[in-house]
PDB file of C-alpha atoms in Angstrom:
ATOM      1  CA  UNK A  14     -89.810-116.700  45.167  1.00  0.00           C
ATOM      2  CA  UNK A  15     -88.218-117.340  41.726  1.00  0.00           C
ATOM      3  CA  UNK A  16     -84.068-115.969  41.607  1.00  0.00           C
ATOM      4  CA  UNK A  17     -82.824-115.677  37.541  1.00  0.00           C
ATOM      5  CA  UNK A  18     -79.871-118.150  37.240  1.00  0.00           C
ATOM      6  CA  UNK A  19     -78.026-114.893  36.220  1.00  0.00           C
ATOM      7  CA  UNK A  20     -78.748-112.842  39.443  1.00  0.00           C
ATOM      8  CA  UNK A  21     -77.613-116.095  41.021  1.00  0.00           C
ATOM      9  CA  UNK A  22     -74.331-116.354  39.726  1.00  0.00           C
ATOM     10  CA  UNK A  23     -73.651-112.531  39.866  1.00  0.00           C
ATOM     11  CA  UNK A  24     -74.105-112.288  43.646  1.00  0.00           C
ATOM     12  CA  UNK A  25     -71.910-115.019  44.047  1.00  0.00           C
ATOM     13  CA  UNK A  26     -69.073-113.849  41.880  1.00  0.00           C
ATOM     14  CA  UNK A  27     -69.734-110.258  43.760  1.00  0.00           C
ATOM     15  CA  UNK A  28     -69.468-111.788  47.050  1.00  0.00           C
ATOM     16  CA  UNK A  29     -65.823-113.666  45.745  1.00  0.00           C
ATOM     17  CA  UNK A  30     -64.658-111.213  44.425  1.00  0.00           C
ATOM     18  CA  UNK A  31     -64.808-109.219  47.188  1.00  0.00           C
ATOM     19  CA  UNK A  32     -63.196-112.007  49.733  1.00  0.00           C
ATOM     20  CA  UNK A  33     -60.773-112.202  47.303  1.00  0.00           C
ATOM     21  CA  UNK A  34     -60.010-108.569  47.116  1.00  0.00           C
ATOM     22  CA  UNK A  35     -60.154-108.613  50.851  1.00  0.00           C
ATOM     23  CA  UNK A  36     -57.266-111.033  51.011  1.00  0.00           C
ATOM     24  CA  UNK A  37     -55.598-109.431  48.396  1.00  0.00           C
ATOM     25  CA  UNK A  38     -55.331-106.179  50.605  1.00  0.00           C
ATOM     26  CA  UNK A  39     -54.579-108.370  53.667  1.00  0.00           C
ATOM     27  CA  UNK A  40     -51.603-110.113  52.262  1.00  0.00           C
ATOM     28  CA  UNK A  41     -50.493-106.514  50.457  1.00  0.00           C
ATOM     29  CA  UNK A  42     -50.536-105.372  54.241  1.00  0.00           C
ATOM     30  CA  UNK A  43     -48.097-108.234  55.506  1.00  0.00           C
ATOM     31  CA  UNK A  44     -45.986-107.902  52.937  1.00  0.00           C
ATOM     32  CA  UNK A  45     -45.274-104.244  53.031  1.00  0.00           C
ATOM     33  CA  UNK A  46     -45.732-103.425  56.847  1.00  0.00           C
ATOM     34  CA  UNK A  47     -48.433-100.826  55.969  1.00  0.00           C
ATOM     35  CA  UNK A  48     -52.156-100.663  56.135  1.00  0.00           C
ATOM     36  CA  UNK A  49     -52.151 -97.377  54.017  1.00  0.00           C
ATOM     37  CA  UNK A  50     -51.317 -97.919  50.523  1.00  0.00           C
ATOM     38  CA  UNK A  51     -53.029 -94.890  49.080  1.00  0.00           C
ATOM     39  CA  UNK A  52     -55.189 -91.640  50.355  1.00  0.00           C
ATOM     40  CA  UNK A  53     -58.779 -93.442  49.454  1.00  0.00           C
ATOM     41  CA  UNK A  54     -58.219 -96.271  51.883  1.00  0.00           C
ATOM     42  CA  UNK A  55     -58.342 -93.654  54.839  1.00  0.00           C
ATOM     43  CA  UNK A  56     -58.006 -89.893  53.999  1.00  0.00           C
ATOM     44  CA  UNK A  57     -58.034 -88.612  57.262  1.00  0.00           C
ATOM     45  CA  UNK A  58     -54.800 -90.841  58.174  1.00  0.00           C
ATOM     46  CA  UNK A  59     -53.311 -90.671  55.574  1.00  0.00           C
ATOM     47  CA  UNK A  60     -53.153 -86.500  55.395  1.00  0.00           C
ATOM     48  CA  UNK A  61     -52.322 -87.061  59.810  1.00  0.00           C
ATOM     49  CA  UNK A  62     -49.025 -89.373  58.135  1.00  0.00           C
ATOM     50  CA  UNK A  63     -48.353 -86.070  55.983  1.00  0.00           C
ATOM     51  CA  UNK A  64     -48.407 -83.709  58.675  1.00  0.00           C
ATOM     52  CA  UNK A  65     -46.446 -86.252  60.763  1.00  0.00           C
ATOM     53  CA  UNK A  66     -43.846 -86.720  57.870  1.00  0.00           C
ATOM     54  CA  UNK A  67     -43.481 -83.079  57.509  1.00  0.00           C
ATOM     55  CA  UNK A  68     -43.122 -81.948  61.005  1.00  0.00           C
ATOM     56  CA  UNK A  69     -40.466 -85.283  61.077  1.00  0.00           C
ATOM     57  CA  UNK A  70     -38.620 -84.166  58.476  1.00  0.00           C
ATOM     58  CA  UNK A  71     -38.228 -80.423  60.139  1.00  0.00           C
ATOM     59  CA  UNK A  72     -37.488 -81.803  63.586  1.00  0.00           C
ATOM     60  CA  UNK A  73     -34.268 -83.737  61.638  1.00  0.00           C
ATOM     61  CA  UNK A  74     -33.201 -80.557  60.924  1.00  0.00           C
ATOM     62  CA  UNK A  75     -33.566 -78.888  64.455  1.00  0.00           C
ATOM     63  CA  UNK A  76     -31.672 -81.790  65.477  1.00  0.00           C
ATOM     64  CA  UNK A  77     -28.792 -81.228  63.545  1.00  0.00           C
ATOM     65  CA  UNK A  78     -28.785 -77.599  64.406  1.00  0.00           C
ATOM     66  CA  UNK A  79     -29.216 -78.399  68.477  1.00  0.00           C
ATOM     67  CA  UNK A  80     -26.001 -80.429  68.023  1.00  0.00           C
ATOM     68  CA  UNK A  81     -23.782 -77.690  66.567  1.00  0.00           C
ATOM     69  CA  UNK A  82     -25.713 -75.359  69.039  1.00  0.00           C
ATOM     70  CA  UNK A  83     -24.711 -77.292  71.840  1.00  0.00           C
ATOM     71  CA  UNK A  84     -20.776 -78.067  70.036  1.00  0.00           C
ATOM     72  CA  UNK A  85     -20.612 -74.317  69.468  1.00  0.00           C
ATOM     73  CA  UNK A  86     -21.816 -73.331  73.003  1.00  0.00           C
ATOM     74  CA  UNK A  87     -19.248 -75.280  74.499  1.00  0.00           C
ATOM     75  CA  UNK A  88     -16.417 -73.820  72.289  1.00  0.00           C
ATOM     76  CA  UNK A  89     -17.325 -69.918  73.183  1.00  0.00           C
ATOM     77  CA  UNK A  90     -17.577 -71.421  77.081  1.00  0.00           C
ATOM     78  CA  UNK A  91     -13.994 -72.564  76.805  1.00  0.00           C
ATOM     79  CA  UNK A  92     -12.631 -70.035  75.210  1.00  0.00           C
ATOM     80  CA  UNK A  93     -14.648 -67.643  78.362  1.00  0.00           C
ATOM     81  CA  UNK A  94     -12.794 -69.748  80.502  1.00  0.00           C
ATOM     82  CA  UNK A  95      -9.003 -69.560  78.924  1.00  0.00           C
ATOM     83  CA  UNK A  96      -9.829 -65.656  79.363  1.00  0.00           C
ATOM     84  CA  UNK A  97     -10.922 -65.809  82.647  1.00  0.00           C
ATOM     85  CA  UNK A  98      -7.339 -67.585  82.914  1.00  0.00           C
ATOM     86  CA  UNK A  99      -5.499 -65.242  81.882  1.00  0.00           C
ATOM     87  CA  UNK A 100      -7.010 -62.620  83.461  1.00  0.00           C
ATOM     88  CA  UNK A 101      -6.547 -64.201  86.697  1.00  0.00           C
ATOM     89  CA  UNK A 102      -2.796 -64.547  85.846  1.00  0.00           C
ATOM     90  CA  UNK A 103      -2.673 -61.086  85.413  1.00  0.00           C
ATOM     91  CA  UNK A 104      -4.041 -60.014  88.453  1.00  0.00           C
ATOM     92  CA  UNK A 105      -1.610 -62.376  89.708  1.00  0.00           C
ATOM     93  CA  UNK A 106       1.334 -60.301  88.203  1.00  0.00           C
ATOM     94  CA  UNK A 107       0.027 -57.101  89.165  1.00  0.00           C
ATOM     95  CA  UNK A 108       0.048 -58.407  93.076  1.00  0.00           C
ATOM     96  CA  UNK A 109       3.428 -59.262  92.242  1.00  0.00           C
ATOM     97  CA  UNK A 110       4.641 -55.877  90.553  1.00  0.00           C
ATOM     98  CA  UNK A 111       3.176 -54.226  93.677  1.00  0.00           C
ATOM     99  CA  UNK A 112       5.039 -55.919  96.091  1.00  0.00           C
ATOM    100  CA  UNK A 113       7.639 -53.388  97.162  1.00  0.00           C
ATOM    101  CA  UNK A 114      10.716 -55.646  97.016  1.00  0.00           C
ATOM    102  CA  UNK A 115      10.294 -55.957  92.876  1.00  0.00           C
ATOM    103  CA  UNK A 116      12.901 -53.843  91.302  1.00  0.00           C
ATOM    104  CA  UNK A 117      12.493 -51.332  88.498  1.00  0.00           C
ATOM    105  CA  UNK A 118      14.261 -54.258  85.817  1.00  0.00           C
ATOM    106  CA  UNK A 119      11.656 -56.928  87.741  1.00  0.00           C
ATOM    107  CA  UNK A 120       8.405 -54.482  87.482  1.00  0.00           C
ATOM    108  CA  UNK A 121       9.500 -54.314  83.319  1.00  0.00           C
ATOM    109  CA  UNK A 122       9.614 -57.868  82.722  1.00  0.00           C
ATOM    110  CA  UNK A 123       6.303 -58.306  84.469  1.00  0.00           C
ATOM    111  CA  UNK A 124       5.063 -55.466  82.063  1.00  0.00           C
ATOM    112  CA  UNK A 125       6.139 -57.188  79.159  1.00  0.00           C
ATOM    113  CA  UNK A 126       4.066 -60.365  80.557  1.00  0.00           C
ATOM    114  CA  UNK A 127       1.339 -58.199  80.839  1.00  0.00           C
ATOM    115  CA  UNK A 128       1.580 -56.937  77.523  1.00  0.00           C
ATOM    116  CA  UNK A 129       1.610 -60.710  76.154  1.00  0.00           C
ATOM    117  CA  UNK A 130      -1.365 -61.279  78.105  1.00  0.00           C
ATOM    118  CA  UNK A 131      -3.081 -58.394  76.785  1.00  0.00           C
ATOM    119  CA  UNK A 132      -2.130 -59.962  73.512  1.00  0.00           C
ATOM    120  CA  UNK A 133      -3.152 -63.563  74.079  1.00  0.00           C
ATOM    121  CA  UNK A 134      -6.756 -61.960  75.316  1.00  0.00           C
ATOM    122  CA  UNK A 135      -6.719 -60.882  72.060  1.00  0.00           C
ATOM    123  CA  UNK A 136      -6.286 -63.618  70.014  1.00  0.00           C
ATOM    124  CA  UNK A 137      -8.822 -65.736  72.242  1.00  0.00           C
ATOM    125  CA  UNK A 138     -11.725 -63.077  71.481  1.00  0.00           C
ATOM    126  CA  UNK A 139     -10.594 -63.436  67.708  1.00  0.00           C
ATOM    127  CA  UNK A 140     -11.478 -67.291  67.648  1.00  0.00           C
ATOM    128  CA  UNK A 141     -13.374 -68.298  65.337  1.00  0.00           C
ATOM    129  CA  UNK A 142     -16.338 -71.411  66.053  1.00  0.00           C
ATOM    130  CA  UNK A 143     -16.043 -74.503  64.337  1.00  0.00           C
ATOM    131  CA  UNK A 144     -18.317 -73.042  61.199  1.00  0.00           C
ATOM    132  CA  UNK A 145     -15.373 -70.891  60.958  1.00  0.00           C
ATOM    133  CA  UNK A 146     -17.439 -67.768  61.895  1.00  0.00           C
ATOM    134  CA  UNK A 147     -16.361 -64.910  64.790  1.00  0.00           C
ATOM    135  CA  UNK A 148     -17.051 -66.785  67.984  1.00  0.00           C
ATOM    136  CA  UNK A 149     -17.120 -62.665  69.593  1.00  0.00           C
ATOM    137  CA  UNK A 150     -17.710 -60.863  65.947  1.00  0.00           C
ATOM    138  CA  UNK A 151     -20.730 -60.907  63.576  1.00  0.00           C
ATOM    139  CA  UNK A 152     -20.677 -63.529  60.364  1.00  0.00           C
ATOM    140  CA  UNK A 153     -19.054 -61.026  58.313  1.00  0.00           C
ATOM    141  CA  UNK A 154     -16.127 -62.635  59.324  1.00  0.00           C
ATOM    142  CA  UNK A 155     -14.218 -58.714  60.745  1.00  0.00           C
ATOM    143  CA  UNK A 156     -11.857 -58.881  63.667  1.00  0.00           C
ATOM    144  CA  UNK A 157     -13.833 -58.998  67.107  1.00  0.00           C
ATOM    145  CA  UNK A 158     -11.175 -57.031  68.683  1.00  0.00           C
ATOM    146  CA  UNK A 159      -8.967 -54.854  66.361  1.00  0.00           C
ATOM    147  CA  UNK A 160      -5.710 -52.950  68.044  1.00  0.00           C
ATOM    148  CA  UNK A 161      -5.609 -49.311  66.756  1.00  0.00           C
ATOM    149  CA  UNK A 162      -2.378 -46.983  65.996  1.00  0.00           C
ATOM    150  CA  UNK A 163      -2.102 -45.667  69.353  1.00  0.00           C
ATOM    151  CA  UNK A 164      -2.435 -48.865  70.977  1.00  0.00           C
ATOM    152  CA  UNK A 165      -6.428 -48.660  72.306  1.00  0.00           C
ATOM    153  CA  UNK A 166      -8.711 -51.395  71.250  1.00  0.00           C
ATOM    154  CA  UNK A 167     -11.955 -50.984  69.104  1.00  0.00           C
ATOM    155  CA  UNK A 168     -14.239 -53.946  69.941  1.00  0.00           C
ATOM    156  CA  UNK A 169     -16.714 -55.884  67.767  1.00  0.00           C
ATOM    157  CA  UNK A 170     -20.218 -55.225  68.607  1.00  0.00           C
ATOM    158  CA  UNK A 171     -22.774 -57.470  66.983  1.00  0.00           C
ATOM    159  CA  UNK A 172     -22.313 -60.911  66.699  1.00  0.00           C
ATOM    160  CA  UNK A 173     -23.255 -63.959  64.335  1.00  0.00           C
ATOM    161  CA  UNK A 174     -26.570 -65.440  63.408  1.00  0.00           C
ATOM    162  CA  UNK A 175     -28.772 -67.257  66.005  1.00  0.00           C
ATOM    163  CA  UNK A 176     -29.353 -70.637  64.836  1.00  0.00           C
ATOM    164  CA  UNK A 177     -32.890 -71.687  64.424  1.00  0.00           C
ATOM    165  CA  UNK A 178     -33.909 -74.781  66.821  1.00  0.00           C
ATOM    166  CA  UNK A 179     -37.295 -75.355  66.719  1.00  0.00           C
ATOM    167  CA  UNK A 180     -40.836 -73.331  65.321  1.00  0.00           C
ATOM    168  CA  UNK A 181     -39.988 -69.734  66.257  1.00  0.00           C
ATOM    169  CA  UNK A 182     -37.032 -70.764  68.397  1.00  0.00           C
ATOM    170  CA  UNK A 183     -33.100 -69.809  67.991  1.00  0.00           C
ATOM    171  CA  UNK A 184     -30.352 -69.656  69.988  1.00  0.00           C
ATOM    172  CA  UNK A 185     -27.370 -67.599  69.921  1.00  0.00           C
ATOM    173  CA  UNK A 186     -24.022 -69.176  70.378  1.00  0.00           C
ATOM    174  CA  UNK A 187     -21.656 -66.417  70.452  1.00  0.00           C
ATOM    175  CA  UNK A 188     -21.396 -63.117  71.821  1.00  0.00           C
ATOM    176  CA  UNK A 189     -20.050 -59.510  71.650  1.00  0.00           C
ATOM    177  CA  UNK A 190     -16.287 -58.857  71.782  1.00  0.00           C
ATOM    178  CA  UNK A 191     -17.713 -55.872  73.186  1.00  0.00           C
ATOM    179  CA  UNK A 192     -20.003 -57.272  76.107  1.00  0.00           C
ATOM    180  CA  UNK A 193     -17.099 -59.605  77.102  1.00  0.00           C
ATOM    181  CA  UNK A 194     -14.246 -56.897  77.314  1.00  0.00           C
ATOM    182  CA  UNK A 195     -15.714 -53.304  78.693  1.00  0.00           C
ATOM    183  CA  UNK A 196     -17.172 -53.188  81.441  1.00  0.00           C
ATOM    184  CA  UNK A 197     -18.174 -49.841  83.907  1.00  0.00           C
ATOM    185  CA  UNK A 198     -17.208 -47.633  81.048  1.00  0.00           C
ATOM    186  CA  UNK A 199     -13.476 -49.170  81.003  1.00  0.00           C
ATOM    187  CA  UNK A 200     -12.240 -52.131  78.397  1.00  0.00           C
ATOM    188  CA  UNK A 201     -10.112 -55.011  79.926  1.00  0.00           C
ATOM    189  CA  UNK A 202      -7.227 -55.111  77.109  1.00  0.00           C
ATOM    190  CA  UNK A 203      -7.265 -50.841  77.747  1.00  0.00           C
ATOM    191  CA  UNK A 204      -6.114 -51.245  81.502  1.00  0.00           C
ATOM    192  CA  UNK A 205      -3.993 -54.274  80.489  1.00  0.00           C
ATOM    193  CA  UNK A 206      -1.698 -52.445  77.501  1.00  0.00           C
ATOM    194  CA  UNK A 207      -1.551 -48.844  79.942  1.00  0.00           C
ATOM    195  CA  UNK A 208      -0.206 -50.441  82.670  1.00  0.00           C
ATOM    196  CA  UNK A 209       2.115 -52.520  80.909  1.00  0.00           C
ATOM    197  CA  UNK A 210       3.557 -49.368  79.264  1.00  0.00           C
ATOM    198  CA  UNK A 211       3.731 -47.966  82.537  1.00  0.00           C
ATOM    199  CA  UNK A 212       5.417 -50.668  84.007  1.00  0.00           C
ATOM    200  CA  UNK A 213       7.694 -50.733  81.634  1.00  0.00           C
ATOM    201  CA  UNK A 214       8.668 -47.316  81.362  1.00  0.00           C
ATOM    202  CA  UNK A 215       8.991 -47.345  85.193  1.00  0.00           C
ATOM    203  CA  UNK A 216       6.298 -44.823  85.635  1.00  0.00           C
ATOM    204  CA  UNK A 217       3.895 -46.814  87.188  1.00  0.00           C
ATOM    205  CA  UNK A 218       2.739 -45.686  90.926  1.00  0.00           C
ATOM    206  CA  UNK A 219       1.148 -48.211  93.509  1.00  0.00           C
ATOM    207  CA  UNK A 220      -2.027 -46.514  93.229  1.00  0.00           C
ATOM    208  CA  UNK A 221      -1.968 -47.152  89.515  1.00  0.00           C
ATOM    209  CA  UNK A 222      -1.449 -50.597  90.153  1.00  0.00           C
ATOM    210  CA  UNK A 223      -4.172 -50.938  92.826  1.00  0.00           C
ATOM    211  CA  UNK A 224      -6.826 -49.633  90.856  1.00  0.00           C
ATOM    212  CA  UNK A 225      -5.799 -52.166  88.128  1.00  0.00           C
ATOM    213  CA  UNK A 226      -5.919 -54.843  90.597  1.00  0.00           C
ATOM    214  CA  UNK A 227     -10.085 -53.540  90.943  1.00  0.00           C
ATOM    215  CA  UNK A 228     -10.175 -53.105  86.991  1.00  0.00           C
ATOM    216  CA  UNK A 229      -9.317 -56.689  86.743  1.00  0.00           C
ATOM    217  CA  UNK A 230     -11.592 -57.712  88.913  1.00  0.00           C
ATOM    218  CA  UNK A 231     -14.075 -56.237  87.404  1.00  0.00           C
ATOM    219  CA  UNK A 232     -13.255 -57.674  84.129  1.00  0.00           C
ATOM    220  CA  UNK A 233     -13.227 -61.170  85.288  1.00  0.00           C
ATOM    221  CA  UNK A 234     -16.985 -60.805  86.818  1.00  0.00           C
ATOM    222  CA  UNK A 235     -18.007 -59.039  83.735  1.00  0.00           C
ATOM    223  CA  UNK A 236     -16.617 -62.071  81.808  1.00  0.00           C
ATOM    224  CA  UNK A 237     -18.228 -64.452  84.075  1.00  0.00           C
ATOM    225  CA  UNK A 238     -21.589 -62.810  83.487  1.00  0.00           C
ATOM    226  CA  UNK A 239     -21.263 -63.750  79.835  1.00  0.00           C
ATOM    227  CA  UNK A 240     -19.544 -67.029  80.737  1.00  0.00           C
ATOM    228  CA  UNK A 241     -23.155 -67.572  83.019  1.00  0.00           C
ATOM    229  CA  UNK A 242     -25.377 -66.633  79.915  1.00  0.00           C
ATOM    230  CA  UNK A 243     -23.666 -68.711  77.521  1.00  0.00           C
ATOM    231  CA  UNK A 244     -24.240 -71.674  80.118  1.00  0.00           C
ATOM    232  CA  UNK A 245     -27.639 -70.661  80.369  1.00  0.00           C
ATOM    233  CA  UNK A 246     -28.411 -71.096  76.457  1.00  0.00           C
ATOM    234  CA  UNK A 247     -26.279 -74.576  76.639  1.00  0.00           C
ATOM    235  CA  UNK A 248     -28.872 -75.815  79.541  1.00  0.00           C
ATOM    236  CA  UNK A 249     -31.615 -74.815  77.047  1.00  0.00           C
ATOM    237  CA  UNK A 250     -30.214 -76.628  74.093  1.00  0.00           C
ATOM    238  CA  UNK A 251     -30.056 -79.296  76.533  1.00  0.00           C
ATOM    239  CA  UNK A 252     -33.932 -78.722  77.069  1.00  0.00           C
ATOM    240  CA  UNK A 253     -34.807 -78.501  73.407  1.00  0.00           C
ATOM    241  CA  UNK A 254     -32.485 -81.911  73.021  1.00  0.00           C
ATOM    242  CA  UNK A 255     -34.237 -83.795  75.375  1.00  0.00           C
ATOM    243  CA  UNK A 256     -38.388 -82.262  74.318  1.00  0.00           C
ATOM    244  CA  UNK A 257     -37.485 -83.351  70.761  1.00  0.00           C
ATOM    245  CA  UNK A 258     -37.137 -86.805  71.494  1.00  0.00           C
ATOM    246  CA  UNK A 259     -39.653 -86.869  73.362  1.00  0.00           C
ATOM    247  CA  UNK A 260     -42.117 -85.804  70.807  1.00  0.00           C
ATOM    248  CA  UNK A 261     -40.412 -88.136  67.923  1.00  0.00           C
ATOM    249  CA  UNK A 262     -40.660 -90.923  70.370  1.00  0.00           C
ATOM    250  CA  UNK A 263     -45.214 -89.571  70.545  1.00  0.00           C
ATOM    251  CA  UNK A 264     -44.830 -89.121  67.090  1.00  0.00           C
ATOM    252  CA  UNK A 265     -43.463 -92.129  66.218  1.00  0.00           C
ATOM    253  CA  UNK A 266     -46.309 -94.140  68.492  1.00  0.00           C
ATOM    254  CA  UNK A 267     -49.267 -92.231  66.190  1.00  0.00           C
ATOM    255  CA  UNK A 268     -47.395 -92.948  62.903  1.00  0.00           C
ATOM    256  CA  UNK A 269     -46.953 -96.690  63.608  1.00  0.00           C
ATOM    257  CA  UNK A 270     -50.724 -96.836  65.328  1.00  0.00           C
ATOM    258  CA  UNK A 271     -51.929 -95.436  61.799  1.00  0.00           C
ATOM    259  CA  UNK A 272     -49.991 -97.057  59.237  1.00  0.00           C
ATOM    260  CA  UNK A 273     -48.146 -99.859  60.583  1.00  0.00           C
ATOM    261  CA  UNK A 274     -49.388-103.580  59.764  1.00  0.00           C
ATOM    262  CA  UNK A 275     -50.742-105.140  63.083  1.00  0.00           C
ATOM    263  CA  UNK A 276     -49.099-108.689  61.448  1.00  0.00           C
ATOM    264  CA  UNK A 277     -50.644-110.869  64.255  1.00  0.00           C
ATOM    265  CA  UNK A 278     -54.221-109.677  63.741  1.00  0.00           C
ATOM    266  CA  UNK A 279     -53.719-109.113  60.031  1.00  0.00           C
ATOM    267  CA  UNK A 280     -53.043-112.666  59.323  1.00  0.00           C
ATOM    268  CA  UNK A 281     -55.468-114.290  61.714  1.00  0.00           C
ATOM    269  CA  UNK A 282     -58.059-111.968  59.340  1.00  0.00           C
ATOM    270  CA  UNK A 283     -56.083-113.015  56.049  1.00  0.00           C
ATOM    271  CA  UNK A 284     -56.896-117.323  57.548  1.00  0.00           C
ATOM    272  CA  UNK A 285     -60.749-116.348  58.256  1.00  0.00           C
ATOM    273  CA  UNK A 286     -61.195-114.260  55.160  1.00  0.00           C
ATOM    274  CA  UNK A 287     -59.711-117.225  53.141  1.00  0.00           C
ATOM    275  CA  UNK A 288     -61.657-120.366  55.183  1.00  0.00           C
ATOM    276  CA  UNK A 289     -64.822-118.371  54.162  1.00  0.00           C
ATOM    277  CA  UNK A 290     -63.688-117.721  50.838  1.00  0.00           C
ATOM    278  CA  UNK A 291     -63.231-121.037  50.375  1.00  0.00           C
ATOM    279  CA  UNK A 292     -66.748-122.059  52.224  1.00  0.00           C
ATOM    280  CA  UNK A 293     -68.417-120.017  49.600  1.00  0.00           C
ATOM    281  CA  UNK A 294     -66.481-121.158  46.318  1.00  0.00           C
ATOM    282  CA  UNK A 295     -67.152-124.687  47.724  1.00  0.00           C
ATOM    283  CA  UNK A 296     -70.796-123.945  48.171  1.00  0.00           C
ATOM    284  CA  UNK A 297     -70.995-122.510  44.796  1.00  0.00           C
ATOM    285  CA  UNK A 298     -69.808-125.148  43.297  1.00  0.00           C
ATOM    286  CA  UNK A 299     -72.290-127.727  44.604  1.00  0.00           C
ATOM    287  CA  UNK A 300     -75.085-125.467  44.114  1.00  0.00           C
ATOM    288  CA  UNK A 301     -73.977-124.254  40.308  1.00  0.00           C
ATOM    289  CA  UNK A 302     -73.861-128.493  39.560  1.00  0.00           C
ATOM    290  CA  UNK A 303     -77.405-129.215  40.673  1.00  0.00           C
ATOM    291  CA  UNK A 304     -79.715-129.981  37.637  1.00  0.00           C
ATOM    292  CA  UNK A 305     -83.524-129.879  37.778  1.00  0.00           C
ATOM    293  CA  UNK A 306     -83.858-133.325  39.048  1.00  0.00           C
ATOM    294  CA  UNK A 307     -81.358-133.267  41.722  1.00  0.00           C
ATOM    295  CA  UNK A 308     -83.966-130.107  43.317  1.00  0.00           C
ATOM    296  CA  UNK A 309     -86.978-132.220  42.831  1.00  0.00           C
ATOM    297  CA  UNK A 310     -85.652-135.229  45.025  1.00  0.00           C
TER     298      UNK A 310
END
């Protein structure tokens, strides 16, 4: 069989130039870390990276909001707390004013505490979250609990935003002034402020002051309820937290498997690829050099 000196050379340079461009992609590899360097050299991988990148880039941003859940779940949980405080402080009093040996000047100054507890309720359930927004009103930014001209209370009742933490997923980190402070038809800072007056004026009966002792009561579970729901979100965030790393941790493993540089194997590839193109530039060397005679030895 006769091969054309051209067909010769041109299979040769083919098969060099594709060692070399072999190599070339090899050492490209090493050098940047990453066996993708555009969609044609795998597209299925390379539109998996996309997807990965995307769903990266929206988990960063769940993340950040799962932080300042969690930051403003604990702020509305203290702030439950200080009012479960106070309320227990005022049931306190209210034993106190009942005991029979309080006189009527002793029974006034504990209605005047009263009154400042009533107050101090107030200004808790006012707070605003670290966003600056109604921790117990909605994100208009009104008053969660607003006094009224003859002294009764009108309470807030829709609250802020949930903030979104994952596909489909939000969480709500405050509540209603409303849902913390009435409870069986009755609002805590209502019983507070009438049996302060009462006290006060010396017009309050030990029956009145029983049934406030209940009312309290009352308040306090109604405020632990909330207190157990808010806790109840915070173990979720906790949830969320934790699932999220976990799948950026997976994620991470099938971004790296696709388009990180296996440098170990890469360059024990990169010394082959070069031994045999050298083997075959050597080779076509020698063979190019041969004249007639040197064949017909």
């Amino acid at each position: 069989m006769q091969v054309a000196t051209s067909l010769f050379y041109d299979r040769n340079a083919a098969a060099m130039q594709a060692l070399q461009s072999h190599a070339d992609t090899l050492n490209t590899q090493v050098a940047t870390g990453k066996k993708l360097t555009s969609a044609s050299d795998d597209p299925v991988a390379y539109q998996t990276l996309r997807g990965i990148a995307t769903a990266t880039a929206n988990d960063t941003a769940y993340k950040g909001n799962l932080t300042l859940a969690g930051s403003l779940l604990t702020q509305t949980d203290t702030t439950l707390g200080s009012i479960t405080t106070q309320l227990q402080q005022a049931s306190s009093l209210v034993l106190q004013a009942r005991n029979g040996t309080q006189t009527a000047d002793s029974r006034k100054i504990i209605g005047q505490q009263l009154a400042g507890i009533a107050d101090s309720i107030a200004a808790l359930a006012n707070g605003k979250d670290a966003r600056g927004q109604p921790i117990f009103g909605d994100a208009n930014g009104g008053a969660a609990v607003t006094k009224n001209a003859d002294g009764s209370y009108t309470y807030a009742t829709t609250t802020g935003s949930p903030i979104p933490v994952g596909e489909g997923q939000t969480v709500q980190t405050g509540d209603t002034a409303a849902r913390v402070l009435t409870f069986g038809g009755k609002d805590t800072l209502g019983v507070l402020s009438t049996l302060a007056a009462s006290l006060q004026a010396g017009t309050a009966t030990d029956g009145d002051m029983g049934q406030a002792i209940t009312d309290l009561t009352d308040a306090g579970t109604q405020v632990s309820d909330v207190q157990a729901s808010v806790g109840a979100r915070g173990a979720r965030v906790d949830i969320l937290q934790s699932t999220l790393t976990t799948t950026a941790n997976d994620r991470e493993t099938l971004r790296s498997g696709l388009e990180d540089t296996d440098t170990t194997a890469a360059l024990a590839e990169l010394s082959k690829t070069m031994t045999i193109l050298s083997a075959t530039q050597a080779s076509f060397t020698k063979l190019s050099s041969l004249s007639l005679f040197d064949y017909l030895k």
